[in-house]
Every structure is written in structure tokens, then in C-alpha cells.
N, C-alpha and C. Protein backbone atom coordinates (compact mmCIF):
# COMPACT_ATOMS: atom_id res chain seq x y z
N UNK A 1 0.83 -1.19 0.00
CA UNK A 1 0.00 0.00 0.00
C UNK A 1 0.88 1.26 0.00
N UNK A 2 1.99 1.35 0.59
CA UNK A 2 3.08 2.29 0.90
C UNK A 2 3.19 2.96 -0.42
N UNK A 3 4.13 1.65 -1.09
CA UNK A 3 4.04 1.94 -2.67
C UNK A 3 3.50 2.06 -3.30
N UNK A 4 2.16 1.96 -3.27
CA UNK A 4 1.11 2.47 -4.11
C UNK A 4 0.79 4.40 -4.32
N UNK A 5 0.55 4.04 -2.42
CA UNK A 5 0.53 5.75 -1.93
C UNK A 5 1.88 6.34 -2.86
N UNK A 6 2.77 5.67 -2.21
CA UNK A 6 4.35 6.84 -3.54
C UNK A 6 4.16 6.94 -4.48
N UNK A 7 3.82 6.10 -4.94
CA UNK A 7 3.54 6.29 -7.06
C UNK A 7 2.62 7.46 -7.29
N UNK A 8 1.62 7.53 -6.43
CA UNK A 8 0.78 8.90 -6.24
C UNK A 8 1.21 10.24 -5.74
N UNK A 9 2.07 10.13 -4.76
CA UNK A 9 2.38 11.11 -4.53
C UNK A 9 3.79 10.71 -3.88
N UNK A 10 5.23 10.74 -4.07
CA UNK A 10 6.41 10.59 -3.76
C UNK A 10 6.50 11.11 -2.54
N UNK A 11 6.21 12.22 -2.31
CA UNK A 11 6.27 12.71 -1.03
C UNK A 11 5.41 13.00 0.43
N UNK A 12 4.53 12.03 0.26
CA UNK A 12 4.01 11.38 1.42
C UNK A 12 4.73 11.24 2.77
N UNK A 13 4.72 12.29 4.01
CA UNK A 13 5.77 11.61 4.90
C UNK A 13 5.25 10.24 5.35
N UNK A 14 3.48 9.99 5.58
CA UNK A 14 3.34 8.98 6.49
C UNK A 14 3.65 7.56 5.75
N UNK A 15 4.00 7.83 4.22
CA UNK A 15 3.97 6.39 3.13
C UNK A 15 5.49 6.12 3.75
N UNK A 16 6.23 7.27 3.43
CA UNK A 16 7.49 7.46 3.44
C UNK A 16 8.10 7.23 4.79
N UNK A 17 7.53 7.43 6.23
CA UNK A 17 7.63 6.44 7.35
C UNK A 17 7.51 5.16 7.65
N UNK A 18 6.52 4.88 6.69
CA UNK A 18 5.64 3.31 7.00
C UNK A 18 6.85 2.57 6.23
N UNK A 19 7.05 2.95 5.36
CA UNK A 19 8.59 2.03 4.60
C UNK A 19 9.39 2.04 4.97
N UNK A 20 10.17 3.11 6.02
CA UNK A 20 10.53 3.26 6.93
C UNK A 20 10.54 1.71 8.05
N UNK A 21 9.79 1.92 8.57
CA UNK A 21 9.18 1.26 9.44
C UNK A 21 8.98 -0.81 9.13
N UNK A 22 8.64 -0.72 7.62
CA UNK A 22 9.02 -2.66 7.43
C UNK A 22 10.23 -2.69 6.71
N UNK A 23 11.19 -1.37 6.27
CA UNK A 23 12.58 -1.85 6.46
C UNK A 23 12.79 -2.32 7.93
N UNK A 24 12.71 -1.80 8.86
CA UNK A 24 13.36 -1.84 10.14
C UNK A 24 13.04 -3.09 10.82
N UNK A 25 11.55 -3.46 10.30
CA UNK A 25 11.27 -4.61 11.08
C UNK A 25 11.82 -5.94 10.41
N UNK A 26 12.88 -5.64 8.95
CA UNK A 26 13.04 -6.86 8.41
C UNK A 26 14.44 -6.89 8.47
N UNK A 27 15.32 -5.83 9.40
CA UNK A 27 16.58 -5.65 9.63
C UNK A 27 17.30 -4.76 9.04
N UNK A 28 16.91 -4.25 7.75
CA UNK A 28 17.42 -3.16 7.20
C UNK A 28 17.67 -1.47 7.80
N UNK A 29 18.21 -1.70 8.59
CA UNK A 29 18.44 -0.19 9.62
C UNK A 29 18.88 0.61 8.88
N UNK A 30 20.14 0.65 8.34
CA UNK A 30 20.21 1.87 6.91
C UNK A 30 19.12 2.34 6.56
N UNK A 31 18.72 1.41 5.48
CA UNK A 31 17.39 1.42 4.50
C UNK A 31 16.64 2.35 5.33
N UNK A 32 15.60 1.69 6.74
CA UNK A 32 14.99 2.98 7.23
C UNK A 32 14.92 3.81 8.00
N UNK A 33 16.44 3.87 8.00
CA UNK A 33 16.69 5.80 8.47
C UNK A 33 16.89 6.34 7.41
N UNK A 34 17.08 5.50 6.00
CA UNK A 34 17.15 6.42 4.58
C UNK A 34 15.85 6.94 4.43
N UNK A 35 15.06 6.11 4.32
CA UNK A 35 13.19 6.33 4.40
C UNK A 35 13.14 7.75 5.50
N UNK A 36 13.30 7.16 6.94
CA UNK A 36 13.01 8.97 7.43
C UNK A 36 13.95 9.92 7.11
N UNK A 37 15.32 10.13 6.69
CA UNK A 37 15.65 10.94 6.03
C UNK A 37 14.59 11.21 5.28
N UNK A 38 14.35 10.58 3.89
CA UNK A 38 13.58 11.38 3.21
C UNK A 38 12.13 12.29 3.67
N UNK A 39 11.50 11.62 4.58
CA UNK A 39 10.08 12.07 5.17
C UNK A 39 10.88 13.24 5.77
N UNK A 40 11.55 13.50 6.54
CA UNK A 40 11.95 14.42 7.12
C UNK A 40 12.52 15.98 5.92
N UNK A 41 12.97 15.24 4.94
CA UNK A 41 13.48 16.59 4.08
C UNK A 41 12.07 16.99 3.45
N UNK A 42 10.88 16.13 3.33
CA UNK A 42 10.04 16.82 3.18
C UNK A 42 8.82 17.55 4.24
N UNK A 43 8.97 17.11 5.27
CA UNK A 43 8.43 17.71 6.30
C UNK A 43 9.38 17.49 7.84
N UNK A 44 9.86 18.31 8.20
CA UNK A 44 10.95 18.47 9.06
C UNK A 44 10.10 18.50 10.57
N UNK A 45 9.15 18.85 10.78
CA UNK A 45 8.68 18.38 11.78
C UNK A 45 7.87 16.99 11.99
N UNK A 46 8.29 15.82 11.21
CA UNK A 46 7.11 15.00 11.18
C UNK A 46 8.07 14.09 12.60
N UNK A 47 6.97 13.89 14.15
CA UNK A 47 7.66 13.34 14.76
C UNK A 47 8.21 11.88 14.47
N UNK A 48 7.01 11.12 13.96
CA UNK A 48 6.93 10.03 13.70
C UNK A 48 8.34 9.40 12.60
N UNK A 49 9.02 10.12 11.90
CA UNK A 49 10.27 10.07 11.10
C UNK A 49 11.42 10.08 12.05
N UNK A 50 11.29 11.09 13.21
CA UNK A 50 12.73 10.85 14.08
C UNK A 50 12.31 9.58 14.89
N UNK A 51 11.17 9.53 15.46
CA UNK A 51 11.37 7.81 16.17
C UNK A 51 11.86 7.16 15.57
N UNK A 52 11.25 6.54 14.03
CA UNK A 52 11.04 6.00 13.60
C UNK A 52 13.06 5.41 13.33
N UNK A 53 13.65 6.99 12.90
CA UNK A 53 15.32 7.13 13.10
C UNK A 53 15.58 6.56 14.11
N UNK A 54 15.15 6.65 14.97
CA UNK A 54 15.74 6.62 16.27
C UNK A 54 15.65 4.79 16.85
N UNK A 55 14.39 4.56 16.21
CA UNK A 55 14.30 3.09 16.61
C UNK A 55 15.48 2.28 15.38
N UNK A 56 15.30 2.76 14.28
CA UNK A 56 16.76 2.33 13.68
C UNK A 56 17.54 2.22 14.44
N UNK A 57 18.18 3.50 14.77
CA UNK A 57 19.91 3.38 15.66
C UNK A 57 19.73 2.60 16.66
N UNK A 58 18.68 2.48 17.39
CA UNK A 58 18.83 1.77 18.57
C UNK A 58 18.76 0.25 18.14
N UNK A 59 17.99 -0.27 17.36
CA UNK A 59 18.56 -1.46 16.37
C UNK A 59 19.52 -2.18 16.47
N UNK A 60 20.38 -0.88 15.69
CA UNK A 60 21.25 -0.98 15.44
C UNK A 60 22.91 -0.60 16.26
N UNK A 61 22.10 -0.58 17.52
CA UNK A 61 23.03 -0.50 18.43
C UNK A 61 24.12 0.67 18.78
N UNK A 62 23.36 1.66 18.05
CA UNK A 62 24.03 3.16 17.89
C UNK A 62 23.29 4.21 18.51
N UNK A 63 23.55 3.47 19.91
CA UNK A 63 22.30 4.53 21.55
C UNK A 63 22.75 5.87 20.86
N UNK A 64 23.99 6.52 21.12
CA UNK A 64 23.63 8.10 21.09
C UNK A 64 22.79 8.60 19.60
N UNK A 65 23.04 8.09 19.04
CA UNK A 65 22.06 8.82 17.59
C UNK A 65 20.74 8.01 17.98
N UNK A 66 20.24 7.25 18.63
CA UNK A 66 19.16 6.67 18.62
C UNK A 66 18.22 7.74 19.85
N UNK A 67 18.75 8.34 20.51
CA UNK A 67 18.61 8.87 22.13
C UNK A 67 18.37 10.67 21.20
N UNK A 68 19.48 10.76 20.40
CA UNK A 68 19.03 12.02 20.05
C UNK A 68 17.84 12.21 18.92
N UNK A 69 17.67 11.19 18.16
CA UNK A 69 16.42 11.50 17.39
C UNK A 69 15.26 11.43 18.11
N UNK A 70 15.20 10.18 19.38
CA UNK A 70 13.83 10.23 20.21
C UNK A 70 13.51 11.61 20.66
N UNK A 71 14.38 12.23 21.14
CA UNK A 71 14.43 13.77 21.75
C UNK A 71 14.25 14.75 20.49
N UNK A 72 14.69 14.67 19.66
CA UNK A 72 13.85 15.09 18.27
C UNK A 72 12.36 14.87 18.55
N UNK A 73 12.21 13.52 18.51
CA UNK A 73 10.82 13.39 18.57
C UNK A 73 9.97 13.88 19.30
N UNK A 74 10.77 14.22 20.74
CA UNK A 74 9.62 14.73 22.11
C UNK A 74 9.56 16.11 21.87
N UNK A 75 10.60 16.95 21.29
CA UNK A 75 10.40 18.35 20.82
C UNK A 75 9.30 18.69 20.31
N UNK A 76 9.25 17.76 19.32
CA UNK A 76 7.80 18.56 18.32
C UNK A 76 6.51 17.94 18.83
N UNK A 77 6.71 16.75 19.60
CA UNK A 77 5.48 15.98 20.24
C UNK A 77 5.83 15.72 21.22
N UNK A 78 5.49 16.63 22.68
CA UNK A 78 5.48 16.19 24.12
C UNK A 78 4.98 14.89 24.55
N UNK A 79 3.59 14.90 23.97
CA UNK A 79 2.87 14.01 24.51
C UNK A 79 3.00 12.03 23.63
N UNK A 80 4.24 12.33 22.52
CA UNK A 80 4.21 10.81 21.94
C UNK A 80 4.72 9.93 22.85
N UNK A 81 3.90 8.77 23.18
CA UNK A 81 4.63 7.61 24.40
C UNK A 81 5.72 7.09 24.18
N UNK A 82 5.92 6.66 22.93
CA UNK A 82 7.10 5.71 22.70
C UNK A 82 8.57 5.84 23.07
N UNK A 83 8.94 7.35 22.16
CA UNK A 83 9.95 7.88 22.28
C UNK A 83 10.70 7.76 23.95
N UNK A 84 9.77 8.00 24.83
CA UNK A 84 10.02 8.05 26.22
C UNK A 84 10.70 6.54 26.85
N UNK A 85 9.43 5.64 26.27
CA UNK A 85 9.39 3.89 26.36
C UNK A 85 11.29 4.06 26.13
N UNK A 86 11.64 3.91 24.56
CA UNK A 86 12.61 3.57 24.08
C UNK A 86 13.74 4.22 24.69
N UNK A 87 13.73 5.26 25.18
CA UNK A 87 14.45 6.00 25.92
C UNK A 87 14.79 5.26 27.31
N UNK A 88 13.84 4.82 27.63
CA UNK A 88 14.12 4.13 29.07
C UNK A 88 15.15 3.02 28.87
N UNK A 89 14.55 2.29 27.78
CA UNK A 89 14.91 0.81 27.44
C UNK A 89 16.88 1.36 27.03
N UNK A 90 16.93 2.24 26.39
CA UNK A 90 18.30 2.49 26.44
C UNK A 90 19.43 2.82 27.38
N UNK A 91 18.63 3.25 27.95
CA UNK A 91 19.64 3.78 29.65
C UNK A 91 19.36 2.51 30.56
N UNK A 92 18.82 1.82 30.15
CA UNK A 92 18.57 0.48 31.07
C UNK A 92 19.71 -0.28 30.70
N UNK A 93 19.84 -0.47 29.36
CA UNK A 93 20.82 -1.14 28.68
C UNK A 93 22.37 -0.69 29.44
N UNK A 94 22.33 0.70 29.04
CA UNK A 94 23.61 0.93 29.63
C UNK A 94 23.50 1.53 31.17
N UNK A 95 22.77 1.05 32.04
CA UNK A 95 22.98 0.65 33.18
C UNK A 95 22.86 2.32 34.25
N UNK A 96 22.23 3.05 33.25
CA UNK A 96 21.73 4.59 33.73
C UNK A 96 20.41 4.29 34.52
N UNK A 97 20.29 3.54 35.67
CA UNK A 97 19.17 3.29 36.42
C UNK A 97 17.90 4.83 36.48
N UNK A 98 19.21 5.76 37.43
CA UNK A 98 18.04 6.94 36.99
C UNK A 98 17.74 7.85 36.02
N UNK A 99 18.20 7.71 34.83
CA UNK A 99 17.87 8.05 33.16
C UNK A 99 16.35 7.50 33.50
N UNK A 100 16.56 5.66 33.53
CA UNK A 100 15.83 4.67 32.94
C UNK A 100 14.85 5.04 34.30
N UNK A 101 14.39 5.33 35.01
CA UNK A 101 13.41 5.16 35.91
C UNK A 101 12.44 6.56 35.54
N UNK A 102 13.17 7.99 35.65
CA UNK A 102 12.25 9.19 34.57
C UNK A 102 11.98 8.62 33.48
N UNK A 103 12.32 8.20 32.79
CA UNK A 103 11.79 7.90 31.10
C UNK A 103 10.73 7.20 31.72
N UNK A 104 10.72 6.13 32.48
CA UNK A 104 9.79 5.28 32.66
C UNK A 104 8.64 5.92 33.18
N UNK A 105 8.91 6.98 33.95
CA UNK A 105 7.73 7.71 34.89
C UNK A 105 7.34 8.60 33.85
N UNK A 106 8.00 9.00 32.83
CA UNK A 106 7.41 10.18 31.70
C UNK A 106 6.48 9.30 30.95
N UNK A 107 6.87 8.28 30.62
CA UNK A 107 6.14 7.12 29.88
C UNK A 107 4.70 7.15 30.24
N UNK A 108 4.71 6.61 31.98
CA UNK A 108 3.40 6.67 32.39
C UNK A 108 2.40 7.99 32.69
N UNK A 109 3.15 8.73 32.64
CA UNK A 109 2.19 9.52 33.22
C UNK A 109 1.50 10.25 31.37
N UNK A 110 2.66 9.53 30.54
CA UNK A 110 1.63 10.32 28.98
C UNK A 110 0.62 9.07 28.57
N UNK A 111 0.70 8.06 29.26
CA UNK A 111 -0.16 6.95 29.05
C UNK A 111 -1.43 6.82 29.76
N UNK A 112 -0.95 7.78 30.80
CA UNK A 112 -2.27 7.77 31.93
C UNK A 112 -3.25 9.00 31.48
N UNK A 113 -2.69 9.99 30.48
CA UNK A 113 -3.41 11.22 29.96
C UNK A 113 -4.65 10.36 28.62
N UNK A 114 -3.82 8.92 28.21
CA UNK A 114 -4.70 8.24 26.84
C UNK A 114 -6.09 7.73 27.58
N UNK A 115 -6.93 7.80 27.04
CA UNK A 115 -8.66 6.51 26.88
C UNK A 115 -8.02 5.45 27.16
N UNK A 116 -8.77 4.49 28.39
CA UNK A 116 -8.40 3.13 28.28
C UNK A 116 -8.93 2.76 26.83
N UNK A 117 -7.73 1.45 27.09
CA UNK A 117 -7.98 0.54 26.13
C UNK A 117 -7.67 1.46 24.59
N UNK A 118 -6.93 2.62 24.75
CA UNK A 118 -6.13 2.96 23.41
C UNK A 118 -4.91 2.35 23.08
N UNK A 119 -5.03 2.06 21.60
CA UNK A 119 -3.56 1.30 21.26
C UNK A 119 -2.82 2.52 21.01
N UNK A 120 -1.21 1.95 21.60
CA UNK A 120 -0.47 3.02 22.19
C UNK A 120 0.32 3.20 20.35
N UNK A 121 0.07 4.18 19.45
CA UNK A 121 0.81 4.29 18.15
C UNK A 121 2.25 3.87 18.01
N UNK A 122 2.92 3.09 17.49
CA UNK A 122 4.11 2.60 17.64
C UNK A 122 4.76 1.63 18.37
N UNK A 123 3.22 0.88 19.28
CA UNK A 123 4.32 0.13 20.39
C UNK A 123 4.00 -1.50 19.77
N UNK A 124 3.27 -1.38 18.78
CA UNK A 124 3.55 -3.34 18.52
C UNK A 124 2.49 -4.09 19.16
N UNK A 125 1.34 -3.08 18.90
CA UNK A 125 0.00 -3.27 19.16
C UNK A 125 -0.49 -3.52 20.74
N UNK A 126 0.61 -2.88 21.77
CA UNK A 126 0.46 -2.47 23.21
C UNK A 126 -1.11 -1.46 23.32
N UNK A 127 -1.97 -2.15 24.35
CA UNK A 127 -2.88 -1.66 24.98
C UNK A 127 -2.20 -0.08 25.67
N UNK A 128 -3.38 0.79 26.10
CA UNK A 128 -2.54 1.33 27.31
C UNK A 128 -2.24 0.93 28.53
N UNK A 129 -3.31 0.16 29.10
CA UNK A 129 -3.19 -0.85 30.16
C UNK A 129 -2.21 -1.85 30.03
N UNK A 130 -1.73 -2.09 28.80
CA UNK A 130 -0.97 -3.37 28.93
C UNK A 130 0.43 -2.54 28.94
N UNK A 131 0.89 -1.62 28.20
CA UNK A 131 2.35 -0.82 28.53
C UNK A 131 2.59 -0.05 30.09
N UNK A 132 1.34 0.32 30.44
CA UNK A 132 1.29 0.80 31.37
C UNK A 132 2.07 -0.41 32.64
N UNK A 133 1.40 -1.35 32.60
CA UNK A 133 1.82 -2.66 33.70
C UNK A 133 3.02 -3.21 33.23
N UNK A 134 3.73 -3.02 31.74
CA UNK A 134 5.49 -3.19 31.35
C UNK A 134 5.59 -2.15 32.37
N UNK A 135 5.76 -0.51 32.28
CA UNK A 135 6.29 -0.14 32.58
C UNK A 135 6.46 -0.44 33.95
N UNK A 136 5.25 -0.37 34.55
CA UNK A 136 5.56 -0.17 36.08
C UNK A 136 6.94 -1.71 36.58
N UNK A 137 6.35 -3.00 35.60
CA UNK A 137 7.36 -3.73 36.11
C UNK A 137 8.65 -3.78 35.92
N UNK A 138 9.32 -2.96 34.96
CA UNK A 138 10.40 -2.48 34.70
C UNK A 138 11.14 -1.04 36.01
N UNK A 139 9.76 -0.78 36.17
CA UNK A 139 10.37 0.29 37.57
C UNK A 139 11.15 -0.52 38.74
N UNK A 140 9.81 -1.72 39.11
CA UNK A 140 10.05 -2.53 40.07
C UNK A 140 11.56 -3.11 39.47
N UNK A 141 11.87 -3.22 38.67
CA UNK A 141 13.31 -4.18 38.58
C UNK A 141 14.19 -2.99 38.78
N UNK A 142 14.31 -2.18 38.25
CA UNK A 142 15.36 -1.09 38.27
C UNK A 142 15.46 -0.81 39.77
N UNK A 143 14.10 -0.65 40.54
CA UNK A 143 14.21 -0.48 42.08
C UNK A 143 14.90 -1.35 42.80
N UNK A 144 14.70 -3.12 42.15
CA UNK A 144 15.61 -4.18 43.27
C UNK A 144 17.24 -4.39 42.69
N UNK A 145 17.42 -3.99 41.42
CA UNK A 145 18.64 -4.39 41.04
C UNK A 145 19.71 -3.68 42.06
């Protein structure tokens, strides 16, 4: 459908994310941070293009460019959940307990602003109730480690 949408109009950011987005899920991390590059040179605020970067690098195992596009992302969208999520999950990795415990509490409290039972955009078909109870158990571990 992506490609369909492009043939119509090339510069689509949300086509031009979404390709983005099943490069990444099929391993191609280049490929779609090339994809949000492009969404981005045509609309420079689209948040959904720096996550989308950002979940690349982190992929791909390249935290600081992955950490600075999420923060891209929270600039132009306070309230997007993910960016926060992924943020946590990175300072967890590298062992930044209290990075990873704010991200986690920013997480919830933009999850607790959603409608139950909204799917959270970007999380891999996460409830809000159901990210909400990751997060908190990810607090609890960061608290006993």
C-alpha cells in the first residue's frame, strides 16, 4: 500500500515512514533511516520520522544517535509515548538506572493522559493498560537491582 501511496504522490511523509518502518522490522536499519531521512526533508517536523530514526539506531546499536532523534521526537510531540518507552529501554541497557526510571515515569504519566484501552501508536499493538503494567514492572526491577 506504501508503494502504491508513492507512485501517487512521492512525497508522502506517512507512506514514506511506513517504509521506513518494514525496512526496520526486516533488519534493514540503513534502509529505514534512509526512508526517514527522506520524510523528514520533506516535512521536518514529522515526529513520527525521528522515532522511527531513532528506533533504527537503537537497532542498530548506535544509543547516542538513537537517544538524540527520540528527543527530536519529544520536541515537536510532548505528549508521543514511545519515544520516552525507548528511551528508558536504552539507559537500562547501559545501566543509567536513573535516566531509565524518569523515562519510565514520563512514559506513564503520557499513558495515563490516553482513553483506556487505546492502542499506544508505535508500540507493537500495546494496549494502554498493557504498557502501562510493562512499565511499572520495569520500575520494580530497576528499584531491586
Amino acid at each position: 500500500i506504501y508503494e502504491d501511496i508513492l507512485q501517487q504522490d512521492s512525497q508522502h511523509c506517512d507512506a514514506l515512514t511506513g517504509m521506513g518502518f518494514l525496512c526496520a522490522n526486516q533488519g534493514d536499519y540503513p534502509q529505514a533511516q534512509e526512508w526517514g531521512a527522506r520524510a523528514l526533508a520533506v516535512e521536518d517536523l514529522h515526529a513520527d520520522a525521528y522515532f522511527l530514526r531513532g528506533l533504527a539506531f537503537e537497532l542498530d546499536e548506535q544509543w547516542g544517535q538513537a537517544r538524540e532523534e527520540y528527543r527530536k521526537a519529544l520536541l515537536i510531540d510532548l505528549d508521543f509515548v514511545m519515544p520516552y518507552f525507548q528511551l528508558s529501554r536504552i539507559y537500562q541497557r547501559q545501566g543509567r538506572k536513573e535516566e531509565a526510571r524518569r523515562e519510565l515515569s514520563n512514559t506513564l504519566r503520557r499513558l495515563e493522559q490516553l482513553a483506556p484501552g487505546t492502542l499506544v501508536t508505535h508500540s507493537g499493538g500495546f494496549r494502554r493498560e498493557e504498557l502501562m503494567a510493562v512499565c511499572r514492572s520495569l520500575l520494580e526491577r530497576i528499584q531491586d537491582s
